[in-house]
Amino acid sequence: IVGLSTANPRDYRPISVSAAGYPAAPNPGAIAPLPPKLIPLFQSALATLASYAALPPDWDYEGGVPMTSDAQAAGIAMLNALASEHIVPLLSPLSDGGLLIEFTRGSFELTLDVDRSGAVQLYASLATNEYAAQGSAAYVAAALPNLFSLASQQR
């Protein structure tokens, strides 16, 4: 599994996820580099994902299981998609081995619920409108630019 990488620390770019079912972005060169102040935050987010995969069984004292490799791969794919918008979300492990990704800016709220199989459910609200989508990480990642475009028009 691959996350953010670069040869030049000033030019971090999201790169492909190597797990089956989560293909690379069709044109990784089109993704804008991260601003330097966001690089440590994304490195921290990737480390957080790795720590969720290393959680012990029953980590929540209610039978919680560590994040699965499929959920981790989908989480990295979602982080890569959000990186193109310079968004660093909040991450939370789910007791079923999945991952919750959340982001709020003004009236725009985004929740990505990654299940243990790596499938993603997107819930978003923008002012008085609500949006939902579900599918593979690649499918949901492809829907995000349209959603962010709508959000930028609302500002």
PDB file of C-alpha atoms in Angstrom, residues 92-151:
ATOM      1  CA  SER A  92     -11.625   7.347  13.330  1.00  0.00           C
ATOM      2  CA  PRO A  93     -11.453   3.554  13.442  1.00  0.00           C
ATOM      3  CA  LEU A  94     -14.707   1.619  13.339  1.00  0.00           C
ATOM      4  CA  SER A  95     -15.178  -1.429  15.543  1.00  0.00           C
ATOM      5  CA  ASP A  96     -15.997  -3.651  12.538  1.00  0.00           C
ATOM      6  CA  GLY A  97     -12.548  -3.072  10.975  1.00  0.00           C
ATOM      7  CA  GLY A  98     -13.613  -0.099   8.881  1.00  0.00           C
ATOM      8  CA  LEU A  99     -12.777   3.588   8.938  1.00  0.00           C
ATOM      9  CA  LEU A 100     -14.672   6.853   9.339  1.00  0.00           C
ATOM     10  CA  ILE A 101     -13.354   9.936   7.514  1.00  0.00           C
ATOM     11  CA  GLU A 102     -14.900  13.333   8.303  1.00  0.00           C
ATOM     12  CA  PHE A 103     -14.372  16.881   7.102  1.00  0.00           C
ATOM     13  CA  THR A 104     -16.244  20.124   7.785  1.00  0.00           C
ATOM     14  CA  ARG A 105     -15.690  23.574   6.278  1.00  0.00           C
ATOM     15  CA  GLY A 106     -18.381  26.168   6.870  1.00  0.00           C
ATOM     16  CA  SER A 107     -21.732  24.720   5.778  1.00  0.00           C
ATOM     17  CA  PHE A 108     -20.037  21.845   3.909  1.00  0.00           C
ATOM     18  CA  GLU A 109     -19.879  18.544   5.786  1.00  0.00           C
ATOM     19  CA  LEU A 110     -18.409  15.362   4.324  1.00  0.00           C
ATOM     20  CA  THR A 111     -18.468  11.874   5.842  1.00  0.00           C
ATOM     21  CA  LEU A 112     -16.875   8.842   4.209  1.00  0.00           C
ATOM     22  CA  ASP A 113     -17.719   5.531   5.841  1.00  0.00           C
ATOM     23  CA  VAL A 114     -15.270   2.848   4.687  1.00  0.00           C
ATOM     24  CA  ASP A 115     -16.440  -0.663   5.555  1.00  0.00           C
ATOM     25  CA  ARG A 116     -14.147  -3.618   6.266  1.00  0.00           C
ATOM     26  CA  SER A 117     -14.337  -4.752   2.619  1.00  0.00           C
ATOM     27  CA  GLY A 118     -13.120  -1.344   1.377  1.00  0.00           C
ATOM     28  CA  ALA A 119     -16.504  -0.204   0.030  1.00  0.00           C
ATOM     29  CA  VAL A 120     -17.159   3.481   0.692  1.00  0.00           C
ATOM     30  CA  GLN A 121     -20.358   5.322   1.524  1.00  0.00           C
ATOM     31  CA  LEU A 122     -20.271   9.074   1.020  1.00  0.00           C
ATOM     32  CA  TYR A 123     -22.618  11.416   2.847  1.00  0.00           C
ATOM     33  CA  ALA A 124     -22.373  15.146   2.318  1.00  0.00           C
ATOM     34  CA  SER A 125     -24.422  18.173   3.206  1.00  0.00           C
ATOM     35  CA  LEU A 126     -23.995  21.600   1.724  1.00  0.00           C
ATOM     36  CA  ALA A 127     -26.238  24.334   3.022  1.00  0.00           C
ATOM     37  CA  THR A 128     -29.702  22.745   2.620  1.00  0.00           C
ATOM     38  CA  ASN A 129     -28.750  20.029   0.125  1.00  0.00           C
ATOM     39  CA  GLU A 130     -27.700  16.479   0.930  1.00  0.00           C
ATOM     40  CA  TYR A 131     -25.717  14.094  -1.254  1.00  0.00           C
ATOM     41  CA  ALA A 132     -24.963  10.391  -1.013  1.00  0.00           C
ATOM     42  CA  ALA A 133     -22.998   7.852  -3.016  1.00  0.00           C
ATOM     43  CA  GLN A 134     -21.615   4.414  -2.403  1.00  0.00           C
ATOM     44  CA  GLY A 135     -19.292   2.052  -4.172  1.00  0.00           C
ATOM     45  CA  SER A 136     -15.620   1.291  -4.548  1.00  0.00           C
ATOM     46  CA  ALA A 137     -13.001   3.746  -3.356  1.00  0.00           C
ATOM     47  CA  ALA A 138     -12.205   4.587  -6.991  1.00  0.00           C
ATOM     48  CA  TYR A 139     -15.883   5.303  -7.734  1.00  0.00           C
ATOM     49  CA  VAL A 140     -16.358   7.575  -4.713  1.00  0.00           C
ATOM     50  CA  ALA A 141     -13.009   9.315  -5.307  1.00  0.00           C
ATOM     51  CA  ALA A 142     -14.159  10.102  -8.864  1.00  0.00           C
ATOM     52  CA  ALA A 143     -17.339  11.722  -7.459  1.00  0.00           C
ATOM     53  CA  LEU A 144     -15.480  14.011  -5.033  1.00  0.00           C
ATOM     54  CA  PRO A 145     -14.318  16.701  -7.523  1.00  0.00           C
ATOM     55  CA  ASN A 146     -17.927  17.458  -8.518  1.00  0.00           C
ATOM     56  CA  LEU A 147     -18.907  17.727  -4.878  1.00  0.00           C
ATOM     57  CA  PHE A 148     -16.020  20.074  -4.110  1.00  0.00           C
ATOM     58  CA  SER A 149     -16.925  22.163  -7.152  1.00  0.00           C
ATOM     59  CA  LEU A 150     -20.447  22.590  -5.777  1.00  0.00           C
ATOM     60  CA  ALA A 151     -19.035  23.497  -2.370  1.00  0.00           C
TER      61      ALA A 151
END
